[in-house]
GROMACS .gro file of C-alpha atoms in nm:
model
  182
    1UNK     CA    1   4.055  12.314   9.627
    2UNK     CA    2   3.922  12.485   9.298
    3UNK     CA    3   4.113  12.781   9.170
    4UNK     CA    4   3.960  13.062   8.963
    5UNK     CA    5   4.021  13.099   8.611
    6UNK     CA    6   4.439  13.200   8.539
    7UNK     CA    7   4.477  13.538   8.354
    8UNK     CA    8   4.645  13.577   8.024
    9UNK     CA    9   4.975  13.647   8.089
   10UNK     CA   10   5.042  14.040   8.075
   11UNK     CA   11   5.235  14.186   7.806
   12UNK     CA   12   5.400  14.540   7.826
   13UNK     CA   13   5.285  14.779   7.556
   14UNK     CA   14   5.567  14.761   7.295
   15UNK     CA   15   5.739  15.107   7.317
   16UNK     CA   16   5.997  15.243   7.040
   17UNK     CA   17   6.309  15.204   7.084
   18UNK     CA   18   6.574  15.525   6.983
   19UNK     CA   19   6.683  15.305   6.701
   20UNK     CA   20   6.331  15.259   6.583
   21UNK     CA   21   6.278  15.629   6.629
   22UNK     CA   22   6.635  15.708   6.411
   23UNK     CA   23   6.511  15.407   6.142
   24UNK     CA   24   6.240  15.627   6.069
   25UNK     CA   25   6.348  15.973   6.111
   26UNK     CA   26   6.372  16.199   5.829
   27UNK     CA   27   6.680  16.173   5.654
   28UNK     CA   28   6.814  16.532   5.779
   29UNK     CA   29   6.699  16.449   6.172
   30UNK     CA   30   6.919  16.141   6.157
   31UNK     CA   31   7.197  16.304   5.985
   32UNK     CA   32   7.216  16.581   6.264
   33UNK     CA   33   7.227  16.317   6.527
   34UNK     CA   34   7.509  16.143   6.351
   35UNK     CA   35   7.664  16.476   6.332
   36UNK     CA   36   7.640  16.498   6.686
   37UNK     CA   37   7.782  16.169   6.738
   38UNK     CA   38   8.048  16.138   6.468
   39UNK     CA   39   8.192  16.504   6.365
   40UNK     CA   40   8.190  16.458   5.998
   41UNK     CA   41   7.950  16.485   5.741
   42UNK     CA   42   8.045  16.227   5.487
   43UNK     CA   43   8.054  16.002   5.797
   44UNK     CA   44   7.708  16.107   5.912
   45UNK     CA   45   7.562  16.124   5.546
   46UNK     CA   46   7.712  15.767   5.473
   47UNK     CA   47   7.530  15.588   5.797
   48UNK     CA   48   7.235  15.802   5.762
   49UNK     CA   49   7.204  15.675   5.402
   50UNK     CA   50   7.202  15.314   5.509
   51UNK     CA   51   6.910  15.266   5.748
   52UNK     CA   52   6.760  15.149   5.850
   53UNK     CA   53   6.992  14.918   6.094
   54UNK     CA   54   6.833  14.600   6.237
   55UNK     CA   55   7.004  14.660   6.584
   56UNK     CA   56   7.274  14.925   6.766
   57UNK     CA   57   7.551  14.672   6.688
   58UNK     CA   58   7.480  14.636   6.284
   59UNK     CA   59   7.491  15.034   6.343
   60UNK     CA   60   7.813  15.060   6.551
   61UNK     CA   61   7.976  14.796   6.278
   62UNK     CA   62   7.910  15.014   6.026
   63UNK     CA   63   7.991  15.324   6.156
   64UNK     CA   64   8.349  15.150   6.258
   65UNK     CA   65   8.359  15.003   5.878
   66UNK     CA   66   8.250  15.366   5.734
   67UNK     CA   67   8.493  15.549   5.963
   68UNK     CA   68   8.798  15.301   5.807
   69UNK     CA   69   8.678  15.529   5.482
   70UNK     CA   70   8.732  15.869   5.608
   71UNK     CA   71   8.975  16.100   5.347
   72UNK     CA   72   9.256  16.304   5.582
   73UNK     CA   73   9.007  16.610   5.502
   74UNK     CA   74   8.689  16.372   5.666
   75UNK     CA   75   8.937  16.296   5.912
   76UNK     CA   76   9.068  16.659   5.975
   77UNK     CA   77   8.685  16.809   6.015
   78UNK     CA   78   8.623  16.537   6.277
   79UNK     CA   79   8.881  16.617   6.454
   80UNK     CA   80   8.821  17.014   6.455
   81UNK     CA   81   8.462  16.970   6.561
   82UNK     CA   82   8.622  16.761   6.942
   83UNK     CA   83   8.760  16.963   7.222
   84UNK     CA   84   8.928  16.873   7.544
   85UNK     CA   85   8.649  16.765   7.866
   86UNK     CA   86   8.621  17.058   8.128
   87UNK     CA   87   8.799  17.051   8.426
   88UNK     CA   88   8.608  17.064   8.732
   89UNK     CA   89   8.586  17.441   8.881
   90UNK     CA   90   8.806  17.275   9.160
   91UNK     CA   91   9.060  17.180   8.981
   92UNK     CA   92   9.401  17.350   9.031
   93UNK     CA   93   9.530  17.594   8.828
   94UNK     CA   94   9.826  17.394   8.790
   95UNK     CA   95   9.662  17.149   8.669
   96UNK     CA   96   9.453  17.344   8.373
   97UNK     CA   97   9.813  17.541   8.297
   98UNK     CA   98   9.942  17.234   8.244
   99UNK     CA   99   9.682  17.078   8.003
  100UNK     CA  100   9.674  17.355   7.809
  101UNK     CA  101  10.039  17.345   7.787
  102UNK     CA  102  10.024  16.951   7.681
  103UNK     CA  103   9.731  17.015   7.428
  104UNK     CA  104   9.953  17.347   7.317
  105UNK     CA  105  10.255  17.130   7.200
  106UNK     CA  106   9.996  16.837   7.087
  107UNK     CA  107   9.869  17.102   6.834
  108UNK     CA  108  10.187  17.223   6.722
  109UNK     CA  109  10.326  16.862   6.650
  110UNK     CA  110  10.023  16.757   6.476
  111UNK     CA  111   9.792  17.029   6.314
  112UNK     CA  112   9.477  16.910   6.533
  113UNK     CA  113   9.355  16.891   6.888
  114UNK     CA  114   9.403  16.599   7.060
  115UNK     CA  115   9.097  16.345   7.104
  116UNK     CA  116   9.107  16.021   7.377
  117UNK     CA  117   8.851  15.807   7.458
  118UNK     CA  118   8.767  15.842   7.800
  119UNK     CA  119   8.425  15.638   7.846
  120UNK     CA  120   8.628  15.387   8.115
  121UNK     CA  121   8.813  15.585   8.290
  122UNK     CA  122   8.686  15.714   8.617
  123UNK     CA  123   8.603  16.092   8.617
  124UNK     CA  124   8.844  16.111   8.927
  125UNK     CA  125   9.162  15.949   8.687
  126UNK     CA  126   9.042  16.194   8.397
  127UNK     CA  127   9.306  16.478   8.401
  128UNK     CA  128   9.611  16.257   8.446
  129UNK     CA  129   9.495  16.023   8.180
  130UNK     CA  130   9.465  16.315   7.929
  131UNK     CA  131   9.763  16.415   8.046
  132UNK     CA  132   9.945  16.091   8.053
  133UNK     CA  133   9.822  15.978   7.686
  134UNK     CA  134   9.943  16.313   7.534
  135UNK     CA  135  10.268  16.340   7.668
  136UNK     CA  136  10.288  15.979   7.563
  137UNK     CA  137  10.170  16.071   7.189
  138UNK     CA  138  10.383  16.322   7.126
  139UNK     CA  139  10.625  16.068   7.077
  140UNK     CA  140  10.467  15.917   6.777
  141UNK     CA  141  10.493  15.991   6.458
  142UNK     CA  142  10.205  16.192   6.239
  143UNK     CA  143  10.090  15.885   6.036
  144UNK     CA  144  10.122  15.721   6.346
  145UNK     CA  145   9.926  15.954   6.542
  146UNK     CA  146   9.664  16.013   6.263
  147UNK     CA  147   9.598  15.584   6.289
  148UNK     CA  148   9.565  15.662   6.689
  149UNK     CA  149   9.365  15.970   6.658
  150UNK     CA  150   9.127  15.822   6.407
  151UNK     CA  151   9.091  15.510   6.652
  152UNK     CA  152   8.987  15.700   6.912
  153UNK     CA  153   8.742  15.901   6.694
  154UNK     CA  154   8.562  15.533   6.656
  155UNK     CA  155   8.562  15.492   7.043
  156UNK     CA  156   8.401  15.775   7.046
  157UNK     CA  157   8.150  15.760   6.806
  158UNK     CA  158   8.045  15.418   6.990
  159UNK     CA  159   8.009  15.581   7.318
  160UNK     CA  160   7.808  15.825   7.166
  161UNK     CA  161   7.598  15.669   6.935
  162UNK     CA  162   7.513  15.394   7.205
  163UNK     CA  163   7.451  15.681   7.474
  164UNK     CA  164   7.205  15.798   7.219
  165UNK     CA  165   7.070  15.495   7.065
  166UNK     CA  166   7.137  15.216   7.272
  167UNK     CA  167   7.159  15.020   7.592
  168UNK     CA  168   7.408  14.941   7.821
  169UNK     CA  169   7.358  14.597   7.753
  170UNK     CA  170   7.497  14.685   7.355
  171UNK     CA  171   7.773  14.970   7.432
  172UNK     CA  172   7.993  15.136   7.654
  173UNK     CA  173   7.757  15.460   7.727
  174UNK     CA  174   7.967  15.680   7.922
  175UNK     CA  175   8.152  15.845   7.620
  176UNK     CA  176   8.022  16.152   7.500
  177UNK     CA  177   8.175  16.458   7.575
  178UNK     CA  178   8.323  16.687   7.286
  179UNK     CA  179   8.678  16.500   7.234
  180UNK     CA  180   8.759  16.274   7.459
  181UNK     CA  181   8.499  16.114   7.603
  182UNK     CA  182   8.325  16.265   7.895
   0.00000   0.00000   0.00000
């Protein structure tokens, strides 16, 4: 039996990838999306400044390196520009007096809002894990809880950046929301 000629295998058009698209913005586009991403504009400025990145993990291991860098003032204006997640409209009352209670004290220890990572935690578990890690900070000290608050800053500024830039495949996507994660 004689078969027709085979056809060239088919190739997908290549399409840009975000990362391509951020390579080659225009130095002020990508620092706004960094500043979307990262809260601080010496953090924003300094990964804007080194594209272009050869793939979302070269650019997640240098925002981690560049975030190591951050002055307490860097620090400081990242951490004004977060805010809590919002509570679902169903959410008892209790619940939001209480948060606002725990964020109240968290404030008054430690000069900033509070900012958690929240990328793996289901949006069910949210409230009491907020809840949970800042009754459970308030027990550190501030140097302490600037090294914790700046870690989760980084979490965050994966989540985000990968959200924006990246794949699953590269990043934990889920965290994005102003502080702490959602």
């Amino acid at each position: 039996m004689t078969r027709g000629p085979t056809l060239a295998a088919h190739r997908l058009p290549y399409l840009p990838r975000p990362l391509d698209a951020f390579n080659t913005a225009a130095a002020d586009e990508a620092h706004a999306l960094l500043l979307r991403c990262l809260r601080s504009p010496r953090w924003s400025r300094r990964l804007a400044d080194h594209r272009p990145y050869p793939d979302l993990d070269a650019l997640l291991a240098a925002a981690d390196e560049a975030a190591y860098d951050l002055s307490p003032g860097d620090l400081a204006e990242a951490l004004a520009g977060e805010s809590l997640p919002e509570l679902p409209e169903d959410t008892y009352s209790a619940a939001h007096m209480a948060l606002s209670a725990a964020q109240a004290a968290y404030e008054a220890r430690f000069g900033h809002g509070f900012v958690i990572y929240l990328g793996d935690v289901p949006p069910d578990e949210a409230l009491d894990r907020i809840l949970e890690a800042i009754r459970s900070r308030l027990t550190n000290d501030p140097e302490e809880e600037r090294v914790t608050a700046a870690e989760e800053l980084r979490r965050l500024a994966r989540g985000r950046l990968g959200q924006f830039l990246g794949t699953v495949a590269s990043c934990a996507t889920s965290a994005n929301a102003p502080l702490s994660g959602k």
